[in-house]
Amino acid sequence: MAKSRKLADLQQLLDRVQATLPADAAVADLRRAIASKQAVAVARGAKLVAKHNLRQLAPALMAAFDPFLIDPIARDPNCLAKASIADALYRMDCREIELFLSGIRHFQLEPVFGGRQDTAPKLRSICALGLVRANYEDVFVELADLLADPEAPARTAAAQAIAYSENRERGVPLLRLRIRVGDTPTVLADCFTALLSLAPHDSLSLVAGHLDASEPEVREAAALVLGESRLPEAFELLRAWWERTFEPNLRSTALLAISMLRSKASVDFLLAFLAESAESELRGAAAALELLRPNAELWQQICTLLAARGLHPDTLSERHRR
């Protein structure tokens, strides 16, 4: 009861702080909340520090972090405080390597119905970015471990951090290994994206090879990443995939990915598709066409082509949703 009253008092204090920041008195009260050792209040306080870029409170955040590593399930369930502290320090470009190392190595298995669940992937993910930004010399040792993390969100974060590093020499081999070993479609998508950002031309064939993966979700992920890349060479890869794909949803994905390229070749292909394809095929192009709507001149061409066939883009979208 006393603990809940203390937390309620801290929440009221933080309400006042939030309304009056960055006044000096509010900053002093915020410092007191961060030192409270109440995880919920500390987490909220850390977010306010980051929002207002109160770098003078960075030492207070750092001092608050380590105590939550002791008996962490009781003191900081769901890693709320630790993740918020790490995120605030990262956002303020505080290069606290020791704190980020503690965070990226932290696992917190909390009891849930039927077993235990790790609540620290978000913390590990934030700390990965923090170590990259801090130019930690052994960051790729930590990222290699994170890329093999038991939790998919952490592996996704590892791929994103590798891309953020812009280190082709050390990042590409890790990403290629993760892709070759296999993973969930979501993790693979981030690995594809990271790989194409670091070594676009050398990685096209590896990513394109997954257009024929056994899992439809992986095929879709590879197609959309190729579209997002806007690499000119991706057009022929996607066009060829569209031609050899017969599943309607995947054909729609192929058209969407082609539209994402925004190249002359991709636009010419889509215009020819609109002019020549059966109406049943056109319905699958609804999402692809929506991407082109902001280009007024091109949109007029699309509307004219469809009008000649007694159709309108909005009608296609409605039919596609049915």
mmCIF file of C-alpha atoms in Angstrom:
data_model
loop_
_atom_site.group_PDB
_atom_site.id
_atom_site.type_symbol
_atom_site.label_atom_id
_atom_site.label_comp_id
_atom_site.label_asym_id
_atom_site.label_seq_id
_atom_site.Cartn_x
_atom_site.Cartn_y
_atom_site.Cartn_z
ATOM 1 C CA MET A 1 0.000 0.000 0.000
ATOM 2 C CA ALA A 2 2.805 2.407 0.929
ATOM 3 C CA LYS A 3 4.594 1.579 -2.334
ATOM 4 C CA SER A 4 1.487 2.262 -4.409
ATOM 5 C CA ARG A 5 0.957 5.578 -2.580
ATOM 6 C CA LYS A 6 4.538 6.556 -3.291
ATOM 7 C CA LEU A 7 4.099 5.736 -6.965
ATOM 8 C CA ALA A 8 0.849 7.709 -7.106
ATOM 9 C CA ASP A 9 2.630 10.693 -5.540
ATOM 10 C CA LEU A 10 5.430 10.392 -8.088
ATOM 11 C CA GLN A 11 2.946 10.249 -10.949
ATOM 12 C CA GLN A 12 1.317 13.444 -9.691
ATOM 13 C CA LEU A 13 4.756 15.010 -9.428
ATOM 14 C CA LEU A 14 5.520 13.989 -13.016
ATOM 15 C CA ASP A 15 2.188 15.431 -14.162
ATOM 16 C CA ARG A 16 3.306 18.799 -12.780
ATOM 17 C CA VAL A 17 6.767 18.378 -14.265
ATOM 18 C CA GLN A 18 5.341 17.600 -17.682
ATOM 19 C CA ALA A 19 3.225 20.763 -17.575
ATOM 20 C CA THR A 20 6.070 23.072 -16.547
ATOM 21 C CA LEU A 21 9.240 21.794 -18.232
ATOM 22 C CA PRO A 22 11.861 23.082 -18.909
ATOM 23 C CA ALA A 23 11.567 25.339 -15.838
ATOM 24 C CA ASP A 24 14.374 24.843 -13.307
ATOM 25 C CA ALA A 25 11.987 23.685 -10.589
ATOM 26 C CA ALA A 26 10.505 21.086 -12.928
ATOM 27 C CA VAL A 27 13.971 19.798 -13.821
ATOM 28 C CA ALA A 28 14.775 19.435 -10.116
ATOM 29 C CA ASP A 29 11.548 17.490 -9.532
ATOM 30 C CA LEU A 30 12.295 15.315 -12.538
ATOM 31 C CA ARG A 31 15.713 14.524 -11.100
ATOM 32 C CA ARG A 32 13.987 13.430 -7.878
ATOM 33 C CA ALA A 33 11.600 11.146 -9.773
ATOM 34 C CA ILE A 34 14.483 9.524 -11.652
ATOM 35 C CA ALA A 35 16.244 8.814 -8.352
ATOM 36 C CA SER A 36 13.106 7.258 -6.839
ATOM 37 C CA LYS A 37 13.877 3.646 -7.856
ATOM 38 C CA GLN A 38 10.224 3.278 -8.859
ATOM 39 C CA ALA A 39 10.469 1.678 -12.311
ATOM 40 C CA VAL A 40 7.260 3.142 -13.741
ATOM 41 C CA ALA A 41 8.142 6.657 -12.586
ATOM 42 C CA VAL A 42 11.742 6.365 -13.760
ATOM 43 C CA ALA A 43 10.588 5.152 -17.182
ATOM 44 C CA ARG A 44 8.224 8.085 -17.538
ATOM 45 C CA GLY A 45 10.888 10.481 -16.314
ATOM 46 C CA ALA A 46 13.420 9.150 -18.821
ATOM 47 C CA LYS A 47 10.978 9.758 -21.655
ATOM 48 C CA LEU A 48 10.518 13.362 -20.530
ATOM 49 C CA VAL A 49 14.289 13.817 -20.380
ATOM 50 C CA ALA A 50 14.607 12.601 -23.964
ATOM 51 C CA LYS A 51 11.651 14.643 -25.209
ATOM 52 C CA HIS A 52 13.099 17.886 -23.838
ATOM 53 C CA ASN A 53 16.745 16.922 -24.492
ATOM 54 C CA LEU A 54 17.698 17.568 -20.867
ATOM 55 C CA ARG A 55 21.292 16.437 -21.200
ATOM 56 C CA GLN A 56 22.088 17.754 -17.721
ATOM 57 C CA LEU A 57 20.044 14.823 -16.378
ATOM 58 C CA ALA A 58 22.050 12.179 -18.252
ATOM 59 C CA PRO A 59 24.197 11.418 -15.154
ATOM 60 C CA ALA A 60 21.020 10.886 -13.124
ATOM 61 C CA LEU A 61 19.728 8.440 -15.723
ATOM 62 C CA MET A 62 23.024 6.557 -15.740
ATOM 63 C CA ALA A 63 23.022 6.320 -11.948
ATOM 64 C CA ALA A 64 19.467 4.968 -12.010
ATOM 65 C CA PHE A 65 20.223 2.184 -14.496
ATOM 66 C CA ASP A 66 22.425 -0.294 -12.608
ATOM 67 C CA PRO A 67 20.152 -0.761 -9.556
ATOM 68 C CA PHE A 68 17.472 -2.122 -11.895
ATOM 69 C CA LEU A 69 19.864 -4.909 -12.915
ATOM 70 C CA ILE A 70 19.704 -6.265 -9.347
ATOM 71 C CA ASP A 71 16.642 -8.455 -8.735
ATOM 72 C CA PRO A 72 15.342 -7.046 -12.037
ATOM 73 C CA ILE A 73 12.054 -8.952 -12.233
ATOM 74 C CA ALA A 74 10.890 -7.501 -8.926
ATOM 75 C CA ARG A 75 12.391 -4.033 -9.364
ATOM 76 C CA ASP A 76 11.824 -3.462 -13.081
ATOM 77 C CA PRO A 77 9.222 -5.812 -14.564
ATOM 78 C CA ASN A 78 9.124 -5.768 -18.365
ATOM 79 C CA CYS A 79 12.389 -3.772 -18.390
ATOM 80 C CA LEU A 80 10.393 -0.553 -18.486
ATOM 81 C CA ALA A 81 12.918 1.604 -16.663
ATOM 82 C CA LYS A 82 16.074 0.133 -18.190
ATOM 83 C CA ALA A 83 14.759 0.356 -21.757
ATOM 84 C CA SER A 84 13.518 3.927 -21.263
ATOM 85 C CA ILE A 85 16.827 5.020 -19.739
ATOM 86 C CA ALA A 86 18.840 3.457 -22.560
ATOM 87 C CA ASP A 87 16.535 4.979 -25.163
ATOM 88 C CA ALA A 88 16.800 8.450 -23.639
ATOM 89 C CA LEU A 89 20.596 8.274 -23.549
ATOM 90 C CA TYR A 90 20.700 7.031 -27.140
ATOM 91 C CA ARG A 91 18.375 9.789 -28.352
ATOM 92 C CA MET A 92 20.496 12.430 -26.622
ATOM 93 C CA ASP A 93 23.641 10.970 -28.233
ATOM 94 C CA CYS A 94 25.174 10.052 -24.884
ATOM 95 C CA ARG A 95 27.848 7.506 -25.710
ATOM 96 C CA GLU A 96 27.750 5.442 -22.534
ATOM 97 C CA ILE A 97 29.453 2.271 -23.712
ATOM 98 C CA GLU A 98 29.425 0.412 -20.376
ATOM 99 C CA LEU A 99 25.707 0.994 -19.900
ATOM 100 C CA PHE A 100 24.922 -0.088 -23.456
ATOM 101 C CA LEU A 101 27.081 -3.196 -23.008
ATOM 102 C CA SER A 102 25.166 -4.104 -19.855
ATOM 103 C CA GLY A 103 21.914 -3.599 -21.717
ATOM 104 C CA ILE A 104 22.746 -5.559 -24.863
ATOM 105 C CA ARG A 105 23.820 -8.522 -22.723
ATOM 106 C CA HIS A 106 20.792 -8.464 -20.417
ATOM 107 C CA PHE A 107 18.130 -11.171 -20.518
ATOM 108 C CA GLN A 108 15.108 -11.017 -18.223
ATOM 109 C CA LEU A 109 13.037 -14.192 -18.123
ATOM 110 C CA GLU A 110 9.785 -13.350 -16.377
ATOM 111 C CA PRO A 111 7.097 -15.851 -15.378
ATOM 112 C CA VAL A 112 4.110 -16.052 -17.714
ATOM 113 C CA PHE A 113 1.341 -18.577 -18.107
ATOM 114 C CA GLY A 114 2.966 -21.807 -19.211
ATOM 115 C CA GLY A 115 6.583 -20.815 -18.673
ATOM 116 C CA ARG A 116 8.865 -17.790 -18.895
ATOM 117 C CA GLN A 117 9.220 -14.937 -21.356
ATOM 118 C CA ASP A 118 12.205 -12.712 -22.023
ATOM 119 C CA THR A 119 11.153 -9.081 -21.630
ATOM 120 C CA ALA A 120 14.522 -7.549 -22.541
ATOM 121 C CA PRO A 121 14.662 -7.693 -26.388
ATOM 122 C CA LYS A 122 13.728 -4.009 -26.651
ATOM 123 C CA LEU A 123 16.521 -3.088 -24.237
ATOM 124 C CA ARG A 124 19.060 -5.148 -26.174
ATOM 125 C CA SER A 125 17.869 -3.564 -29.420
ATOM 126 C CA ILE A 126 18.256 0.010 -28.195
ATOM 127 C CA CYS A 127 21.687 -0.717 -26.767
ATOM 128 C CA ALA A 128 22.824 -2.177 -30.091
ATOM 129 C CA LEU A 129 22.136 1.157 -31.771
ATOM 130 C CA GLY A 130 23.794 2.959 -28.877
ATOM 131 C CA LEU A 131 26.991 0.952 -29.277
ATOM 132 C CA VAL A 132 27.080 1.595 -33.016
ATOM 133 C CA ARG A 133 26.618 5.318 -32.497
ATOM 134 C CA ALA A 134 29.294 5.309 -29.795
ATOM 135 C CA ASN A 135 31.763 3.703 -32.245
ATOM 136 C CA TYR A 136 32.484 0.905 -29.785
ATOM 137 C CA GLU A 137 35.474 -0.946 -31.216
ATOM 138 C CA ASP A 138 34.082 -4.463 -30.627
ATOM 139 C CA VAL A 139 30.516 -3.635 -31.589
ATOM 140 C CA PHE A 140 30.401 -6.367 -34.233
ATOM 141 C CA VAL A 141 31.088 -9.017 -31.596
ATOM 142 C CA GLU A 142 27.947 -7.849 -29.809
ATOM 143 C CA LEU A 143 25.969 -7.565 -33.055
ATOM 144 C CA ALA A 144 26.973 -11.081 -34.083
ATOM 145 C CA ASP A 145 25.586 -12.395 -30.799
ATOM 146 C CA LEU A 146 22.440 -10.303 -31.201
ATOM 147 C CA LEU A 147 21.934 -11.619 -34.723
ATOM 148 C CA ALA A 148 21.754 -15.091 -33.138
ATOM 149 C CA ASP A 149 19.480 -13.932 -30.294
ATOM 150 C CA PRO A 150 16.647 -16.299 -29.297
ATOM 151 C CA GLU A 151 14.117 -13.475 -29.797
ATOM 152 C CA ALA A 152 13.181 -12.399 -33.331
ATOM 153 C CA PRO A 153 12.759 -8.671 -32.476
ATOM 154 C CA ALA A 154 16.345 -8.610 -31.208
ATOM 155 C CA ARG A 155 17.629 -10.278 -34.376
ATOM 156 C CA THR A 156 15.720 -7.705 -36.412
ATOM 157 C CA ALA A 157 17.341 -4.939 -34.386
ATOM 158 C CA ALA A 158 20.759 -6.480 -35.008
ATOM 159 C CA ALA A 159 20.211 -6.291 -38.766
ATOM 160 C CA GLN A 160 19.083 -2.675 -38.472
ATOM 161 C CA ALA A 161 22.093 -1.797 -36.318
ATOM 162 C CA ILE A 162 24.444 -3.417 -38.829
ATOM 163 C CA ALA A 163 22.921 -1.268 -41.566
ATOM 164 C CA TYR A 164 23.237 1.789 -39.315
ATOM 165 C CA SER A 165 26.947 1.057 -38.868
ATOM 166 C CA GLU A 166 27.535 1.479 -42.633
ATOM 167 C CA ASN A 167 30.418 -0.977 -42.215
ATOM 168 C CA ARG A 168 30.299 -3.108 -45.341
ATOM 169 C CA GLU A 169 33.432 -5.137 -44.609
ATOM 170 C CA ARG A 170 32.243 -6.429 -41.236
ATOM 171 C CA GLY A 171 28.489 -6.233 -41.677
ATOM 172 C CA VAL A 172 27.931 -8.038 -44.970
ATOM 173 C CA PRO A 173 29.349 -11.443 -43.898
ATOM 174 C CA LEU A 174 27.144 -11.481 -40.783
ATOM 175 C CA LEU A 175 24.021 -10.644 -42.748
ATOM 176 C CA ARG A 176 24.727 -13.174 -45.476
ATOM 177 C CA LEU A 177 25.264 -15.890 -42.870
ATOM 178 C CA ARG A 178 21.979 -15.054 -41.120
ATOM 179 C CA ILE A 179 20.152 -15.166 -44.455
ATOM 180 C CA ARG A 180 21.756 -18.460 -45.464
ATOM 181 C CA VAL A 181 20.895 -20.049 -42.116
ATOM 182 C CA GLY A 182 17.308 -18.838 -42.441
ATOM 183 C CA ASP A 183 14.929 -17.018 -40.136
ATOM 184 C CA THR A 184 11.401 -15.673 -39.868
ATOM 185 C CA PRO A 185 10.155 -13.625 -42.837
ATOM 186 C CA THR A 186 10.280 -10.434 -40.762
ATOM 187 C CA VAL A 187 13.896 -10.929 -39.702
ATOM 188 C CA LEU A 188 14.916 -11.931 -43.216
ATOM 189 C CA ALA A 189 13.265 -8.806 -44.608
ATOM 190 C CA ASP A 190 15.396 -6.614 -42.357
ATOM 191 C CA CYS A 191 18.501 -8.607 -43.261
ATOM 192 C CA PHE A 192 17.691 -8.148 -46.970
ATOM 193 C CA THR A 193 17.230 -4.404 -46.444
ATOM 194 C CA ALA A 194 20.461 -4.061 -44.484
ATOM 195 C CA LEU A 195 22.403 -6.099 -47.025
ATOM 196 C CA LEU A 196 21.153 -4.027 -49.958
ATOM 197 C CA SER A 197 22.030 -0.824 -48.109
ATOM 198 C CA LEU A 198 25.618 -1.979 -47.513
ATOM 199 C CA ALA A 199 26.358 -3.840 -50.746
ATOM 200 C CA PRO A 200 23.498 -3.229 -53.181
ATOM 201 C CA HIS A 201 24.864 -4.642 -56.412
ATOM 202 C CA ASP A 202 26.748 -7.560 -54.865
ATOM 203 C CA SER A 203 23.686 -8.613 -52.859
ATOM 204 C CA LEU A 204 20.962 -8.489 -55.502
ATOM 205 C CA SER A 205 21.330 -12.113 -56.530
ATOM 206 C CA LEU A 206 21.128 -13.381 -52.940
ATOM 207 C CA VAL A 207 17.985 -11.397 -52.187
ATOM 208 C CA ALA A 208 16.419 -12.221 -55.561
ATOM 209 C CA GLY A 209 17.064 -15.907 -54.933
ATOM 210 C CA HIS A 210 14.482 -15.727 -52.149
ATOM 211 C CA LEU A 211 11.782 -14.786 -54.656
ATOM 212 C CA ASP A 212 11.507 -18.545 -55.126
ATOM 213 C CA ALA A 213 11.714 -19.522 -51.444
ATOM 214 C CA SER A 214 9.428 -22.251 -50.157
ATOM 215 C CA GLU A 215 7.575 -19.864 -47.824
ATOM 216 C CA PRO A 216 5.259 -17.375 -49.576
ATOM 217 C CA GLU A 217 5.949 -14.818 -46.829
ATOM 218 C CA VAL A 218 9.675 -14.931 -47.582
ATOM 219 C CA ARG A 219 9.016 -14.507 -51.309
ATOM 220 C CA GLU A 220 6.849 -11.512 -50.542
ATOM 221 C CA ALA A 221 9.473 -10.020 -48.220
ATOM 222 C CA ALA A 222 12.199 -10.358 -50.852
ATOM 223 C CA ALA A 223 10.006 -8.719 -53.495
ATOM 224 C CA LEU A 224 9.072 -5.746 -51.335
ATOM 225 C CA VAL A 225 12.667 -5.165 -50.251
ATOM 226 C CA LEU A 226 13.772 -5.206 -53.889
ATOM 227 C CA GLY A 227 11.060 -2.665 -54.652
ATOM 228 C CA GLU A 228 12.106 -0.453 -51.751
ATOM 229 C CA SER A 229 15.717 -0.546 -52.946
ATOM 230 C CA ARG A 230 14.832 1.336 -56.162
ATOM 231 C CA LEU A 231 17.817 -0.298 -57.805
ATOM 232 C CA PRO A 232 17.426 -0.226 -61.605
ATOM 233 C CA GLU A 233 18.543 -3.863 -61.850
ATOM 234 C CA ALA A 234 15.686 -4.933 -59.581
ATOM 235 C CA PHE A 235 13.084 -4.284 -62.277
ATOM 236 C CA GLU A 236 13.962 -7.232 -64.503
ATOM 237 C CA LEU A 237 14.192 -9.516 -61.474
ATOM 238 C CA LEU A 238 10.718 -8.513 -60.324
ATOM 239 C CA ARG A 239 9.202 -8.587 -63.800
ATOM 240 C CA ALA A 240 10.539 -12.105 -64.366
ATOM 241 C CA TRP A 241 9.179 -13.189 -60.983
ATOM 242 C CA TRP A 242 5.766 -11.764 -61.826
ATOM 243 C CA GLU A 243 5.747 -13.712 -65.087
ATOM 244 C CA ARG A 244 6.546 -17.051 -63.444
ATOM 245 C CA THR A 245 4.277 -16.540 -60.426
ATOM 246 C CA PHE A 246 0.688 -17.725 -60.589
ATOM 247 C CA GLU A 247 -0.618 -17.194 -57.045
ATOM 248 C CA PRO A 248 -2.839 -14.048 -57.208
ATOM 249 C CA ASN A 249 -1.640 -12.489 -53.948
ATOM 250 C CA LEU A 250 1.999 -12.887 -54.917
ATOM 251 C CA ARG A 251 1.348 -11.467 -58.382
ATOM 252 C CA SER A 252 -0.191 -8.439 -56.667
ATOM 253 C CA THR A 253 2.900 -8.172 -54.478
ATOM 254 C CA ALA A 254 5.087 -8.287 -57.581
ATOM 255 C CA LEU A 255 3.143 -5.400 -59.126
ATOM 256 C CA LEU A 256 3.373 -3.427 -55.891
ATOM 257 C CA ALA A 257 7.138 -3.984 -55.719
ATOM 258 C CA ILE A 258 7.533 -2.932 -59.352
ATOM 259 C CA SER A 259 5.533 0.217 -58.628
ATOM 260 C CA MET A 260 7.790 0.981 -55.652
ATOM 261 C CA LEU A 261 10.798 1.200 -57.989
ATOM 262 C CA ARG A 262 9.405 4.441 -59.518
ATOM 263 C CA SER A 263 11.657 3.991 -62.552
ATOM 264 C CA LYS A 264 10.763 4.664 -66.184
ATOM 265 C CA ALA A 265 10.963 0.949 -66.955
ATOM 266 C CA SER A 266 8.649 0.053 -64.090
ATOM 267 C CA VAL A 267 6.119 2.748 -64.989
ATOM 268 C CA ASP A 268 6.130 1.732 -68.663
ATOM 269 C CA PHE A 269 5.528 -1.861 -67.606
ATOM 270 C CA LEU A 270 2.581 -0.912 -65.395
ATOM 271 C CA LEU A 271 1.001 1.253 -68.102
ATOM 272 C CA ALA A 272 1.284 -1.596 -70.603
ATOM 273 C CA PHE A 273 -0.166 -3.948 -67.997
ATOM 274 C CA LEU A 274 -3.178 -1.658 -67.516
ATOM 275 C CA ALA A 275 -3.766 -1.440 -71.242
ATOM 276 C CA GLU A 276 -3.456 -5.123 -72.044
ATOM 277 C CA SER A 277 -4.343 -7.296 -69.037
ATOM 278 C CA ALA A 278 -7.641 -8.937 -68.213
ATOM 279 C CA GLU A 279 -9.884 -7.136 -65.738
ATOM 280 C CA SER A 280 -9.422 -9.933 -63.204
ATOM 281 C CA GLU A 281 -5.684 -9.216 -63.278
ATOM 282 C CA LEU A 282 -6.203 -5.473 -62.983
ATOM 283 C CA ARG A 283 -7.870 -5.878 -59.596
ATOM 284 C CA GLY A 284 -4.577 -7.138 -58.239
ATOM 285 C CA ALA A 285 -2.868 -3.901 -59.268
ATOM 286 C CA ALA A 286 -4.909 -1.668 -56.947
ATOM 287 C CA ALA A 287 -2.175 -1.221 -54.321
ATOM 288 C CA ALA A 288 0.472 -0.691 -56.999
ATOM 289 C CA LEU A 289 -1.598 2.057 -58.607
ATOM 290 C CA GLU A 290 -2.175 3.852 -55.298
ATOM 291 C CA LEU A 291 1.564 4.468 -55.005
ATOM 292 C CA LEU A 292 1.470 6.380 -58.281
ATOM 293 C CA ARG A 293 -1.474 8.624 -57.372
ATOM 294 C CA PRO A 294 0.692 11.558 -56.097
ATOM 295 C CA ASN A 295 2.157 11.991 -59.603
ATOM 296 C CA ALA A 296 -0.651 14.019 -61.187
ATOM 297 C CA GLU A 297 0.497 13.599 -64.791
ATOM 298 C CA LEU A 298 1.014 9.863 -64.442
ATOM 299 C CA TRP A 299 -2.250 9.447 -62.555
ATOM 300 C CA GLN A 300 -4.084 11.124 -65.422
ATOM 301 C CA GLN A 301 -2.526 8.622 -67.829
ATOM 302 C CA ILE A 302 -3.682 5.763 -65.618
ATOM 303 C CA CYS A 303 -7.218 7.128 -65.381
ATOM 304 C CA THR A 304 -7.360 7.626 -69.153
ATOM 305 C CA LEU A 305 -6.177 4.064 -69.826
ATOM 306 C CA LEU A 306 -8.709 2.602 -67.430
ATOM 307 C CA ALA A 307 -11.529 4.855 -68.637
ATOM 308 C CA ALA A 308 -11.011 3.501 -72.153
ATOM 309 C CA ARG A 309 -11.861 0.117 -70.670
ATOM 310 C CA GLY A 310 -14.827 1.390 -68.671
ATOM 311 C CA LEU A 311 -12.901 1.258 -65.387
ATOM 312 C CA HIS A 312 -11.592 3.612 -62.702
ATOM 313 C CA PRO A 313 -8.750 3.118 -60.167
ATOM 314 C CA ASP A 314 -11.091 3.567 -57.205
ATOM 315 C CA THR A 315 -13.403 0.893 -58.577
ATOM 316 C CA LEU A 316 -10.470 -1.495 -58.851
ATOM 317 C CA SER A 317 -9.562 -0.819 -55.221
ATOM 318 C CA GLU A 318 -13.096 -1.560 -54.059
ATOM 319 C CA ARG A 319 -13.215 -4.807 -56.013
ATOM 320 C CA HIS A 320 -9.762 -5.807 -54.760
ATOM 321 C CA ARG A 321 -10.894 -5.435 -51.130
ATOM 322 C CA ARG A 322 -13.871 -7.762 -51.592
#
